[in-house]
PDB file of C-alpha atoms in Angstrom:
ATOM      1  CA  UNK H   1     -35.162   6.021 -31.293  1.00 46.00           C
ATOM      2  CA  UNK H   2     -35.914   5.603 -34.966  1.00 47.00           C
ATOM      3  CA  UNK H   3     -34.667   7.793 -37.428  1.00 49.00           C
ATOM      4  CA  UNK H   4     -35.535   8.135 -41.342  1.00 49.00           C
ATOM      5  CA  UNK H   5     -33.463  10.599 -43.534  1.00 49.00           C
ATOM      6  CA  UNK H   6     -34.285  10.483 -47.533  1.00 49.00           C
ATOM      7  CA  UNK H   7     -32.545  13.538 -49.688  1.00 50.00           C
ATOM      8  CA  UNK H   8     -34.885  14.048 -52.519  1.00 50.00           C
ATOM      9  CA  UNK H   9     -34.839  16.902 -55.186  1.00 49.00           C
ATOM     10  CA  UNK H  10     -36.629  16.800 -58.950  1.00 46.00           C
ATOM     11  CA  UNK H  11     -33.519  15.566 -60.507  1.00 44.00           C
ATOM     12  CA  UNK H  12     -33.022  11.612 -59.763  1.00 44.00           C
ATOM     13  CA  UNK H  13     -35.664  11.347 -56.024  1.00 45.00           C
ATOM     14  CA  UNK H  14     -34.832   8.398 -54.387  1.00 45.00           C
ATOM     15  CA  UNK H  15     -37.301   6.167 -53.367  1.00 43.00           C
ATOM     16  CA  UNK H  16     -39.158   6.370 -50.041  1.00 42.00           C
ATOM     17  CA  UNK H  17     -37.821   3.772 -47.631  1.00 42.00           C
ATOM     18  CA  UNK H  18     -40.300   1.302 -46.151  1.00 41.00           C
ATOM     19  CA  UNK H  19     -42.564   2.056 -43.603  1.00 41.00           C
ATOM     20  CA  UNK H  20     -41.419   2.447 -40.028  1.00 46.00           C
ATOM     21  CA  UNK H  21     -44.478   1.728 -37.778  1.00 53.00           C
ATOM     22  CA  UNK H  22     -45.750   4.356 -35.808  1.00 79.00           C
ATOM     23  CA  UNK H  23     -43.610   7.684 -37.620  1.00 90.00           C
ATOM     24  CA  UNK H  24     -45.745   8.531 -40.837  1.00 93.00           C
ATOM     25  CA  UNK H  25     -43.777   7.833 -44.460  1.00 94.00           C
ATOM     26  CA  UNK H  26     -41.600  10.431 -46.364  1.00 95.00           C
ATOM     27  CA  UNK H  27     -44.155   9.922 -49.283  1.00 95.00           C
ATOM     28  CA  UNK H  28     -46.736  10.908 -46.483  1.00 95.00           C
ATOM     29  CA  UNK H  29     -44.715  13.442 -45.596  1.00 96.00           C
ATOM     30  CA  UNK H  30     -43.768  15.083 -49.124  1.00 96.00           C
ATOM     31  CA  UNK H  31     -48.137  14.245 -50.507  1.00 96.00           C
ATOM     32  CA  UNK H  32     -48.919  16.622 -47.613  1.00 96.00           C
ATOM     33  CA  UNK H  33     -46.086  19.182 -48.274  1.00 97.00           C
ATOM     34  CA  UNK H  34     -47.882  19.442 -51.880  1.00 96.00           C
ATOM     35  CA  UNK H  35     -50.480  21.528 -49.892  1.00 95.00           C
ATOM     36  CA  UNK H  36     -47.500  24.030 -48.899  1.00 97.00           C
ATOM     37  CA  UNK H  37     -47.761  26.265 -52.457  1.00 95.00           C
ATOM     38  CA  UNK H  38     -45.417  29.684 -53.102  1.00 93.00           C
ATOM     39  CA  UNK H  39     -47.144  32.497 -52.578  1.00 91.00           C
ATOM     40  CA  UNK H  40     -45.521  34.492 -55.436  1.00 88.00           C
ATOM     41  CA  UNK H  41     -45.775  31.373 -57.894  1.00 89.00           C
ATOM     42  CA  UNK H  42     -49.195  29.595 -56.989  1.00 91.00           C
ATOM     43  CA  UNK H  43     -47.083  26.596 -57.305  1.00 94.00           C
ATOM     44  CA  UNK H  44     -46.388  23.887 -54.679  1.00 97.00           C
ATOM     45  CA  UNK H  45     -42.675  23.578 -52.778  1.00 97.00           C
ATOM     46  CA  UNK H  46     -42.464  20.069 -53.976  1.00 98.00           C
ATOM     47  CA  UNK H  47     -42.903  20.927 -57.254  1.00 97.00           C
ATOM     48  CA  UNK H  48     -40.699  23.709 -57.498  1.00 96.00           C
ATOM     49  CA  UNK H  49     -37.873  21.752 -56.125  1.00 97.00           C
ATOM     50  CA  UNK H  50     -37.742  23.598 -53.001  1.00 97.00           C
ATOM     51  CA  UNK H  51     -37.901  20.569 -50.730  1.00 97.00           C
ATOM     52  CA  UNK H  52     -34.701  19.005 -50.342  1.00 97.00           C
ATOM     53  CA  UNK H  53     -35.159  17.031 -47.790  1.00 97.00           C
ATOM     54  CA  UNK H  54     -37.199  15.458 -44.959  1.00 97.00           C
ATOM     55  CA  UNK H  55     -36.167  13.800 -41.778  1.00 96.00           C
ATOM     56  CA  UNK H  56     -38.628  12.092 -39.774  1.00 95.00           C
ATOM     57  CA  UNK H  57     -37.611  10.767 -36.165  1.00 89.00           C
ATOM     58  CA  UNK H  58     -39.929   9.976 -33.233  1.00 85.00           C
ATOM     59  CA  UNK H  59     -39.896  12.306 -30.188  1.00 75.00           C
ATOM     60  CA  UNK H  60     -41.998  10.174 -28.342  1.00 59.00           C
ATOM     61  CA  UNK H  61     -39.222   9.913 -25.642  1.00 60.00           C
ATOM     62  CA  UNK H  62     -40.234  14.123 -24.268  1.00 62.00           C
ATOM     63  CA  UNK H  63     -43.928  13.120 -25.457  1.00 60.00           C
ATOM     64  CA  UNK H  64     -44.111  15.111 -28.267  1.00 67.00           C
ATOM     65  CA  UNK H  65     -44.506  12.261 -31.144  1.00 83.00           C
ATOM     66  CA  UNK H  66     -43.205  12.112 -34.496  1.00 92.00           C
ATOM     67  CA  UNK H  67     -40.965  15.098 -35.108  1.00 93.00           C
ATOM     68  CA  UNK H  68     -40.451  16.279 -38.811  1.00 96.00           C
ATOM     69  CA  UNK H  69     -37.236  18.176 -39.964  1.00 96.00           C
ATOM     70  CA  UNK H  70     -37.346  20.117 -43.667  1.00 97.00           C
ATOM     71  CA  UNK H  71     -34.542  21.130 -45.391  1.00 97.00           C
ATOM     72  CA  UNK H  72     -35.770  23.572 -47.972  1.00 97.00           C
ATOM     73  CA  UNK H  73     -34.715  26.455 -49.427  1.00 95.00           C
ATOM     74  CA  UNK H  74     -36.422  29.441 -51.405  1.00 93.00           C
ATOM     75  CA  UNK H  75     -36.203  30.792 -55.118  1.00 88.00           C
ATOM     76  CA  UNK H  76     -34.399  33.985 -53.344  1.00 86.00           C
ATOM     77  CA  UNK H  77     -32.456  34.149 -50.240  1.00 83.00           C
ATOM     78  CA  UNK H  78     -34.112  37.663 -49.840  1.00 84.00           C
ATOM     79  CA  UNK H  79     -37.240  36.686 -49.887  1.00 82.00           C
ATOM     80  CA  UNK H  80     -39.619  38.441 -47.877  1.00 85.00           C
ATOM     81  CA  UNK H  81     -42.451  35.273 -47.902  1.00 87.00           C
ATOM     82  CA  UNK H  82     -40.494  32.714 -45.354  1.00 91.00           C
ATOM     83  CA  UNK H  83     -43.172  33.425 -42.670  1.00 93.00           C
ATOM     84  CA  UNK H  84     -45.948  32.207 -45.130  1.00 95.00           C
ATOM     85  CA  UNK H  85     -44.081  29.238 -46.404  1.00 95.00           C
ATOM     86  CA  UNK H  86     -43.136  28.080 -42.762  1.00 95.00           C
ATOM     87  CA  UNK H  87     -46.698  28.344 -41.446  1.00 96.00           C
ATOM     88  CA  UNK H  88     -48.460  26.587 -44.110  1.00 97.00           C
ATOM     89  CA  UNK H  89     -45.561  23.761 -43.845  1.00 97.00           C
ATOM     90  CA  UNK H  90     -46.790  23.717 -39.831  1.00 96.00           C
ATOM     91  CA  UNK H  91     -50.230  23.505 -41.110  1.00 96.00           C
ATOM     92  CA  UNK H  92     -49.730  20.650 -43.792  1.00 96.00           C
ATOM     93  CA  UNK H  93     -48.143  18.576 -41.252  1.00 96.00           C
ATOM     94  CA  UNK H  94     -49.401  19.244 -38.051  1.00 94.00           C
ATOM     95  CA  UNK H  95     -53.255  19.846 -38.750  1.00 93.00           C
ATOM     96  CA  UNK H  96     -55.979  16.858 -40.025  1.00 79.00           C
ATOM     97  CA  UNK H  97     -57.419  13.983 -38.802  1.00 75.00           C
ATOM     98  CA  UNK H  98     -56.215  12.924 -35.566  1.00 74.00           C
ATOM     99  CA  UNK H  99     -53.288  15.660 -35.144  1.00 80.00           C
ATOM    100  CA  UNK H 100     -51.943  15.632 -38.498  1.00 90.00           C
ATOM    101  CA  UNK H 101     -48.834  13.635 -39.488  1.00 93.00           C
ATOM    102  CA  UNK H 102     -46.432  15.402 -36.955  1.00 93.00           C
ATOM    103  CA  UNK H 103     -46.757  17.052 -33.609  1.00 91.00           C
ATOM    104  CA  UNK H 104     -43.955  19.144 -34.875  1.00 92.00           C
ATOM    105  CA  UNK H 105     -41.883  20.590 -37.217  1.00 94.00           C
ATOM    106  CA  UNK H 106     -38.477  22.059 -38.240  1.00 95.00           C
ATOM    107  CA  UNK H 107     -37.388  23.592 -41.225  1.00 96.00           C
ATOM    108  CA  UNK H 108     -33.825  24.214 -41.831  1.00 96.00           C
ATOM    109  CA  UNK H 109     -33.282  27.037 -44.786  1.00 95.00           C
ATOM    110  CA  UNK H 110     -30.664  26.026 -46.749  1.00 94.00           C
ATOM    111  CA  UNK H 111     -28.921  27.582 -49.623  1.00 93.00           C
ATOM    112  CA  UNK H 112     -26.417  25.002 -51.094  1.00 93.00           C
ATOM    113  CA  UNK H 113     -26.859  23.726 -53.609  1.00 93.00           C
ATOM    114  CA  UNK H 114     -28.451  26.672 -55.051  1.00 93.00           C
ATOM    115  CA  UNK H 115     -32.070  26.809 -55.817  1.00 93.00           C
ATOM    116  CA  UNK H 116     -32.598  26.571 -59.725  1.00 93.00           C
ATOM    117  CA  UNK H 117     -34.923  26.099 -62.306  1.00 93.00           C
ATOM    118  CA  UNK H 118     -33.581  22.711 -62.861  1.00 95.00           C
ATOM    119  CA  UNK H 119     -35.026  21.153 -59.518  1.00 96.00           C
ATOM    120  CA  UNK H 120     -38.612  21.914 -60.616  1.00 96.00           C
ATOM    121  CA  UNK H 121     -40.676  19.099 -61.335  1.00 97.00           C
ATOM    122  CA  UNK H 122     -41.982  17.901 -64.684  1.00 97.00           C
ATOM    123  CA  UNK H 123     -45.503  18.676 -62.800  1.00 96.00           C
ATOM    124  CA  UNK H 124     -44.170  21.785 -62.093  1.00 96.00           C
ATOM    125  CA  UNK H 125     -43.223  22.876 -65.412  1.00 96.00           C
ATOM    126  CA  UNK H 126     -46.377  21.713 -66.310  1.00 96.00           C
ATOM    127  CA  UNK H 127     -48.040  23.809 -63.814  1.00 94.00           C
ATOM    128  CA  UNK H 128     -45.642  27.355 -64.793  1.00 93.00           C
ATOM    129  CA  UNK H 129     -46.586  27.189 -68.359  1.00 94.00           C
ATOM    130  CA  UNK H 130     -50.281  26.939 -67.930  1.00 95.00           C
ATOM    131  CA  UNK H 131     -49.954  30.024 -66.197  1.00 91.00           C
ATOM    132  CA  UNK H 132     -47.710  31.393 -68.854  1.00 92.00           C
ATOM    133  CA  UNK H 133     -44.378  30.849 -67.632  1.00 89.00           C
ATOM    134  CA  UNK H 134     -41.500  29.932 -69.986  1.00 88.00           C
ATOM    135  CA  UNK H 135     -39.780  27.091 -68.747  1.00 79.00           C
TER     136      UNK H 135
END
């Protein structure tokens, strides 16, 4: 079994660790996880720094094919939008030419460290202010 764990986060992201064969690439992974934006922000989960991490290891042994763990978190433990985010993760990963990049995934909430303004992206600020954030 292969197994590929990369932490990443806005402040310092590693880089991507080469390619593995047949399991797709965490910058595969993370490009497609762009698509996966906050409903209450219009911004993407990358960008906001809600994607901590991604694990990607292949499941091929059951059948199933590359299986994709998230560890994310949200802006607010109480917030009511988890359904949303979770099923447009599915979608981004799961979905697109020739079964998408995973035949399934796993997201693991997580609230430690805390989710801050800090972990948002440059592209992220970038993306706030046009819409007339403060950051």
């Amino acid at each position: 079994m292969t197994e590929e764990t990369v932490q990443r986060g806005a402040a310092g992201m590693p880089e991507a660790p080469a390619d593995t064969g047949d399991l797709p690439s965490i910058d595969d992974l993370e490009e497609a996880m762009r698509d996966v934006v906050d409903p209450e922000l219009g911004i993407n989960v990358v960008d906001l720094g809600l994607l901590y991490g991604i694990d990607v290891h292949d499941g091929s042994d059951d059948g199933t094919g590359p299986v994709v763990t998230l560890d994310m978190t949200l802006t607010s433990a109480a917030c009511p939008l988890t359904d949303v985010i979770e099923d447009q993760a599915r979608a981004a990963l799961t979905q697109g030419p020739g079964g998408g990049l995973a035949k399934d995934v796993r997201i693991n909430w997580v609230w430690m460290p805390p989710w801050g303004p800090d972990k948002i992206t440059d592209d992220g600020r970038e993306q706030l202010r046009a819409l007339g954030f403060t950051v």
